Tab-separated table of C-alpha atoms and ligand atoms in Angstrom:
chain	number	residue	atom	x	y	z
A	1	UNK	CA	156.798	113.595	105.948
A	2	UNK	CA	153.612	113.357	107.976
A	3	UNK	CA	151.362	110.325	107.475
A	4	UNK	CA	147.760	110.326	108.720
A	5	UNK	CA	145.752	107.127	108.556
A	6	UNK	CA	141.951	107.288	108.865
A	7	UNK	CA	140.569	103.913	109.899
A	8	UNK	CA	138.084	102.061	112.113
A	9	UNK	CA	141.080	100.254	113.671
A	10	UNK	CA	143.773	102.838	114.489
A	11	UNK	CA	145.379	100.603	117.116
A	12	UNK	CA	146.254	97.963	114.487
A	13	UNK	CA	148.190	100.497	112.407
A	14	UNK	CA	149.767	102.117	115.490
A	15	UNK	CA	151.034	98.761	116.720
A	16	UNK	CA	152.629	97.646	113.473
A	17	UNK	CA	154.088	101.015	112.502
A	18	UNK	CA	155.469	101.525	116.012
A	19	UNK	CA	157.773	98.499	115.785
A	20	UNK	CA	161.210	97.650	114.452
A	21	UNK	CA	162.822	99.729	111.669
A	22	UNK	CA	159.753	101.872	110.947
A	23	UNK	CA	159.095	102.406	114.660
A	24	UNK	CA	162.704	103.539	115.192
A	25	UNK	CA	162.470	105.910	112.219
A	26	UNK	CA	159.335	107.405	113.728
A	27	UNK	CA	161.023	107.780	117.138
A	28	UNK	CA	163.998	109.521	115.438
A	29	UNK	CA	161.627	111.949	113.701
A	30	UNK	CA	162.211	110.710	110.140
A	31	UNK	CA	158.424	110.868	109.718
A	32	UNK	CA	155.355	111.599	111.823
A	33	UNK	CA	152.438	109.189	112.072
A	34	UNK	CA	148.924	109.784	113.400
A	35	UNK	CA	146.200	107.144	113.243
A	36	UNK	CA	142.630	108.439	113.508
A	37	UNK	CA	139.439	106.681	114.534
A	38	UNK	CA	136.810	107.594	111.922
A	39	UNK	CA	134.092	106.762	114.464
A	40	UNK	CA	135.194	109.751	116.589
A	41	UNK	CA	133.864	111.974	113.789
A	42	UNK	CA	130.444	110.314	113.474
A	43	UNK	CA	127.691	112.906	113.871
A	44	UNK	CA	124.855	110.866	115.427
A	45	UNK	CA	124.575	109.782	119.040
A	46	UNK	CA	125.331	106.130	118.203
A	47	UNK	CA	128.581	107.065	116.415
A	48	UNK	CA	127.333	105.292	113.329
A	49	UNK	CA	129.834	105.114	110.493
A	50	UNK	CA	128.065	102.884	107.967
A	51	UNK	CA	124.773	102.383	106.150
A	52	UNK	CA	123.266	100.231	103.397
A	53	UNK	CA	124.120	100.948	99.746
A	54	UNK	CA	121.521	102.407	97.355
A	55	UNK	CA	122.303	99.770	94.739
A	56	UNK	CA	120.201	97.133	96.532
A	57	UNK	CA	123.408	95.263	97.163
A	58	UNK	CA	124.019	93.395	100.394
A	59	UNK	CA	126.494	94.769	102.917
A	60	UNK	CA	127.344	98.160	104.328
A	61	UNK	CA	129.272	101.198	103.127
A	62	UNK	CA	131.227	103.743	105.155
A	63	UNK	CA	129.365	107.056	105.341
A	64	UNK	CA	130.845	110.093	103.639
A	65	UNK	CA	130.330	112.611	106.477
A	66	UNK	CA	132.440	111.052	109.293
A	67	UNK	CA	135.319	110.596	106.833
A	68	UNK	CA	134.979	114.190	105.620
A	69	UNK	CA	134.850	115.523	109.198
A	70	UNK	CA	137.903	113.442	110.098
A	71	UNK	CA	139.807	114.786	107.089
A	72	UNK	CA	138.894	118.439	107.824
A	73	UNK	CA	139.848	118.151	111.501
A	74	UNK	CA	143.143	116.396	110.750
A	75	UNK	CA	144.489	118.404	107.838
A	76	UNK	CA	143.361	121.959	108.681
A	77	UNK	CA	145.102	124.260	106.184
A	78	UNK	CA	147.495	121.549	104.954
A	79	UNK	CA	147.044	119.897	101.565
A	80	UNK	CA	148.252	116.309	101.924
A	81	UNK	CA	148.161	113.811	99.100
A	82	UNK	CA	145.028	111.730	99.744
A	83	UNK	CA	145.148	107.996	99.077
A	84	UNK	CA	142.245	105.574	99.364
A	85	UNK	CA	143.384	101.934	99.669
A	86	UNK	CA	141.148	100.099	97.227
A	87	UNK	CA	141.208	96.916	95.133
A	88	UNK	CA	139.968	99.101	92.256
A	89	UNK	CA	143.132	101.219	92.353
A	90	UNK	CA	146.369	101.044	90.417
A	91	UNK	CA	148.551	98.255	91.786
A	92	UNK	CA	151.295	99.409	94.135
A	93	UNK	CA	154.889	98.812	93.064
A	94	UNK	CA	158.374	100.016	93.990
A	95	UNK	CA	158.258	102.826	91.416
A	96	UNK	CA	155.145	104.257	93.103
A	97	UNK	CA	156.756	103.986	96.553
A	98	UNK	CA	159.859	105.773	95.252
A	99	UNK	CA	157.727	108.512	93.718
A	100	UNK	CA	155.857	109.112	96.999
A	101	UNK	CA	159.067	109.061	99.065
A	102	UNK	CA	160.916	111.408	96.699
A	103	UNK	CA	158.022	113.884	96.483
A	104	UNK	CA	157.873	113.838	100.267
A	105	UNK	CA	154.328	115.198	100.416
A	106	UNK	CA	152.277	114.517	103.542
A	107	UNK	CA	149.948	111.555	103.074
A	108	UNK	CA	146.364	111.136	104.267
A	109	UNK	CA	145.516	107.446	103.844
A	110	UNK	CA	141.905	106.289	104.036
A	111	UNK	CA	141.147	102.668	104.927
A	112	UNK	CA	137.805	101.338	103.731
A	113	UNK	CA	135.815	98.588	105.408
A	114	UNK	CA	132.684	96.495	104.743
A	115	UNK	CA	131.780	97.001	101.066
A	116	UNK	CA	133.864	100.177	100.795
A	117	UNK	CA	133.163	103.909	100.980
A	118	UNK	CA	130.497	106.304	99.641
A	119	UNK	CA	131.923	107.460	96.281
A	120	UNK	CA	131.089	111.126	96.961
A	121	UNK	CA	133.676	111.534	99.699
A	122	UNK	CA	136.345	109.973	97.470
A	123	UNK	CA	135.446	112.492	94.739
A	124	UNK	CA	135.461	115.369	97.225
A	125	UNK	CA	138.885	114.355	98.585
A	126	UNK	CA	140.285	113.795	95.044
A	127	UNK	CA	141.622	110.541	96.431
A	128	UNK	CA	144.141	108.522	94.468
A	129	UNK	CA	143.104	104.863	94.676
A	130	UNK	CA	145.898	102.373	95.282
A	131	UNK	CA	145.555	98.586	95.414
A	132	UNK	CA	148.049	96.127	96.854
A	133	UNK	CA	147.025	93.391	94.414
A	134	UNK	CA	144.214	91.713	92.546
A	135	UNK	CA	142.440	90.269	95.542
A	136	UNK	CA	140.013	91.589	98.151
A	137	UNK	CA	140.692	91.931	101.884
A	138	UNK	CA	138.196	92.837	104.598
A	139	UNK	CA	139.696	96.259	105.286
A	140	UNK	CA	142.247	98.836	104.169
A	141	UNK	CA	144.474	98.580	107.263
A	142	UNK	CA	146.937	95.970	105.935
A	143	UNK	CA	147.182	97.800	102.582
A	144	UNK	CA	147.740	101.136	104.382
A	145	UNK	CA	150.488	99.627	106.538
A	146	UNK	CA	152.132	98.102	103.480
A	147	UNK	CA	152.102	101.469	101.721
A	148	UNK	CA	153.381	103.371	104.777
A	149	UNK	CA	156.113	100.794	105.495
A	150	UNK	CA	157.299	100.820	101.878
A	151	UNK	CA	157.447	104.628	101.693
A	152	UNK	CA	159.061	105.156	105.107
A	153	UNK	CA	161.755	102.602	104.283
A	154	UNK	CA	162.896	104.855	101.436
A	155	UNK	CA	163.056	108.084	103.462
A	156	UNK	CA	166.476	109.436	104.373
A	157	UNK	CA	167.381	108.331	107.879
A	158	UNK	CA	165.255	105.168	108.042
A	159	UNK	CA	167.861	102.628	106.952
A	160	UNK	CA	171.457	102.656	108.008
A	161	UNK	CA	174.054	102.802	105.205
A	162	UNK	CA	174.701	99.070	105.290
A	163	UNK	CA	171.041	98.444	104.627
A	164	UNK	CA	171.308	100.363	101.381
A	165	UNK	CA	168.322	99.492	99.211
A	166	UNK	CA	169.539	100.438	95.767
A	167	UNK	CA	170.495	96.928	94.663
A	168	UNK	CA	167.460	95.296	96.228
A	169	UNK	CA	164.719	93.638	94.186
A	170	UNK	CA	162.696	96.065	92.048
A	171	UNK	CA	164.687	99.220	92.862
A	172	UNK	CA	166.426	99.266	89.503
A	173	UNK	CA	163.977	96.941	87.789
A	174	UNK	CA	165.802	93.652	88.512
A	175	UNK	CA	165.439	91.037	91.251
A	176	UNK	CA	168.096	90.715	93.933
A	177	UNK	CA	170.984	88.228	93.666
A	178	UNK	CA	171.140	85.390	96.277
A	179	UNK	CA	172.632	86.392	99.636
A	180	UNK	CA	174.592	84.334	102.164
A	181	UNK	CA	175.726	84.794	105.751
A	182	UNK	CA	177.838	82.786	108.225
A	183	UNK	CA	178.821	79.980	108.570
A	184	UNK	CA	180.725	79.594	105.306
A	185	UNK	CA	179.603	75.952	105.102
A	186	UNK	CA	176.134	74.949	106.290
A	187	UNK	CA	174.889	71.348	105.900
A	188	UNK	CA	177.539	70.662	103.228
A	189	UNK	CA	176.526	73.732	101.239
A	190	UNK	CA	179.279	76.301	100.774
A	191	UNK	CA	178.985	80.007	100.091
A	192	UNK	CA	180.085	80.695	96.452
A	193	UNK	CA	183.889	81.074	96.318
A	194	UNK	CA	183.766	84.493	94.717
A	195	UNK	CA	182.017	85.982	97.778
A	196	UNK	CA	184.834	84.961	100.089
A	197	UNK	CA	187.589	85.929	97.627
A	198	UNK	CA	187.699	89.569	98.729
A	199	UNK	CA	187.973	90.579	95.036
A	200	UNK	CA	185.596	93.547	94.853
A	201	UNK	CA	185.261	93.750	91.052
A	202	UNK	CA	184.529	90.040	90.718
A	203	UNK	CA	181.968	90.230	93.513
A	204	UNK	CA	180.199	93.133	91.791
A	205	UNK	CA	180.197	91.230	88.481
A	206	UNK	CA	178.827	88.084	90.173
A	207	UNK	CA	176.049	90.069	91.848
A	208	UNK	CA	174.980	91.697	88.606
A	209	UNK	CA	174.986	88.426	86.696
A	210	UNK	CA	173.034	86.647	89.425
A	211	UNK	CA	170.481	89.489	89.458
A	212	UNK	CA	170.059	89.107	85.711
A	213	UNK	CA	169.745	85.343	86.048
A	214	UNK	CA	167.175	85.480	88.884
A	215	UNK	CA	165.124	87.991	86.904
A	216	UNK	CA	165.402	85.979	83.684
A	217	UNK	CA	164.232	82.797	85.421
A	218	UNK	CA	161.583	84.178	87.769
A	219	UNK	CA	160.180	87.366	86.223
A	220	UNK	CA	161.428	87.649	82.614
A	221	UNK	CA	158.867	90.368	81.818
A	222	UNK	CA	160.788	92.753	84.129
A	223	UNK	CA	163.728	92.675	81.704
A	224	UNK	CA	161.648	94.535	79.130
A	225	UNK	CA	161.707	97.724	81.226
A	226	UNK	CA	164.900	97.311	83.314
A	227	UNK	CA	167.893	99.552	82.584
A	228	UNK	CA	170.417	97.254	80.894
A	229	UNK	CA	173.975	97.885	79.728
A	230	UNK	CA	175.571	96.266	76.652
A	231	UNK	CA	177.346	93.746	78.879
A	232	UNK	CA	174.021	92.924	80.612
A	233	UNK	CA	172.471	92.207	77.214
A	234	UNK	CA	175.421	90.045	76.222
A	235	UNK	CA	175.143	88.083	79.459
A	236	UNK	CA	171.387	87.630	78.939
A	237	UNK	CA	172.002	86.171	75.462
A	238	UNK	CA	174.435	83.722	77.056
A	239	UNK	CA	171.851	82.800	79.690
A	240	UNK	CA	169.149	82.329	77.098
A	241	UNK	CA	171.327	79.979	75.060
A	242	UNK	CA	172.354	78.077	78.199
A	243	UNK	CA	168.780	77.539	79.388
A	244	UNK	CA	167.472	76.746	75.917
A	245	UNK	CA	170.139	74.035	75.563
A	246	UNK	CA	169.108	72.712	78.967
A	247	UNK	CA	165.445	72.548	77.884
A	248	UNK	CA	166.380	70.628	74.756
A	249	UNK	CA	168.482	68.258	76.829
A	250	UNK	CA	165.611	67.665	79.303
A	251	UNK	CA	163.085	67.085	76.509
A	252	UNK	CA	165.493	64.660	74.834
A	253	UNK	CA	165.873	62.676	78.082
B	1	LIG	C1	135.823	94.206	101.210
B	1	LIG	S1	136.789	95.537	100.642
B	1	LIG	C2	135.657	96.353	99.544
B	1	LIG	C3	135.789	95.884	98.153
B	1	LIG	C4	134.894	96.653	97.180
B	1	LIG	N1	133.520	96.339	97.384
B	1	LIG	C5	135.298	96.292	95.746
B	1	LIG	O1	134.755	95.348	95.198
B	1	LIG	O2	136.208	96.958	95.199
B	1	LIG	C6	136.865	96.602	102.026
B	1	LIG	C7	138.030	97.551	102.036
B	1	LIG	O3	139.238	96.824	102.121
B	1	LIG	C8	140.281	97.535	101.459
B	1	LIG	N2	140.898	96.612	100.491
B	1	LIG	C9	140.503	95.363	100.226
B	1	LIG	N3	141.284	94.782	99.318
B	1	LIG	C10	142.225	95.690	98.980
B	1	LIG	C11	143.324	95.689	98.072
B	1	LIG	N4	143.612	94.637	97.316
B	1	LIG	N5	144.094	96.793	98.005
B	1	LIG	C12	143.824	97.871	98.757
B	1	LIG	N6	142.781	97.934	99.623
B	1	LIG	C13	141.984	96.862	99.740
B	1	LIG	C14	139.647	98.776	100.845
B	1	LIG	O4	139.920	99.891	101.659
B	1	LIG	C15	138.172	98.436	100.824
B	1	LIG	O5	137.351	99.567	100.939
């Protein structure tokens, strides 16, 4: 996969995506990354990239032409999937990251700034708009890095086998079970016995039940769409009864 990021701050994206797990994946050739300065494609002598909106609103908008010139120069004959990071877009989630990673298409990610981008270039690029949440940041760089990091993490060759992501939060619709590392006792708190028992089947059962419990307590709405077996449903009924009893007990007290 090749990822191109068009931005007014290419060095920010280069720095973050050149580090740690993602940086190593890039060095190994799992994906290619190029960050482009939109200003380099500005057509006037002052390299102007913004102007005032026609709506009489305050603030500035990124001009269509430098972004279009950047896109044409970068993609050539290729047809990457174009994404504009935007608070108006559909909210990013793990399913979307999985879809992008599995499709494996090249990505051209546009980062807005100021009040955003002239709508005409978004229409011309047939850009998919993706948001990272219902809030507004000053620029699209953090959202673009979040998207790129999340996609790259799922590409073959990025994580080692031990880092396997399939039972992590959101991958299969549930939240992750609690995790523990050494020492076995820390400040009088012991790791659950089952995890040091060496009994594989019991460990797997414990993990699944804890995943169900964490999801039930923290994000119960996820259970409506998660893939659940009959034994998962039975365990959830048990949990529900247990926590309902606890509520009654607390109210009584
Ligand atoms: C100040 S914002 C513009 C907000 C725009 N006027 C609006 O109301 O939708 C500047 C840029 O930051 C990026 N941005 C801000 N918040 C974002 C979010 N939640 N998700 C994705 N991108 C965001 C976008 O690229 C946007 O063009």
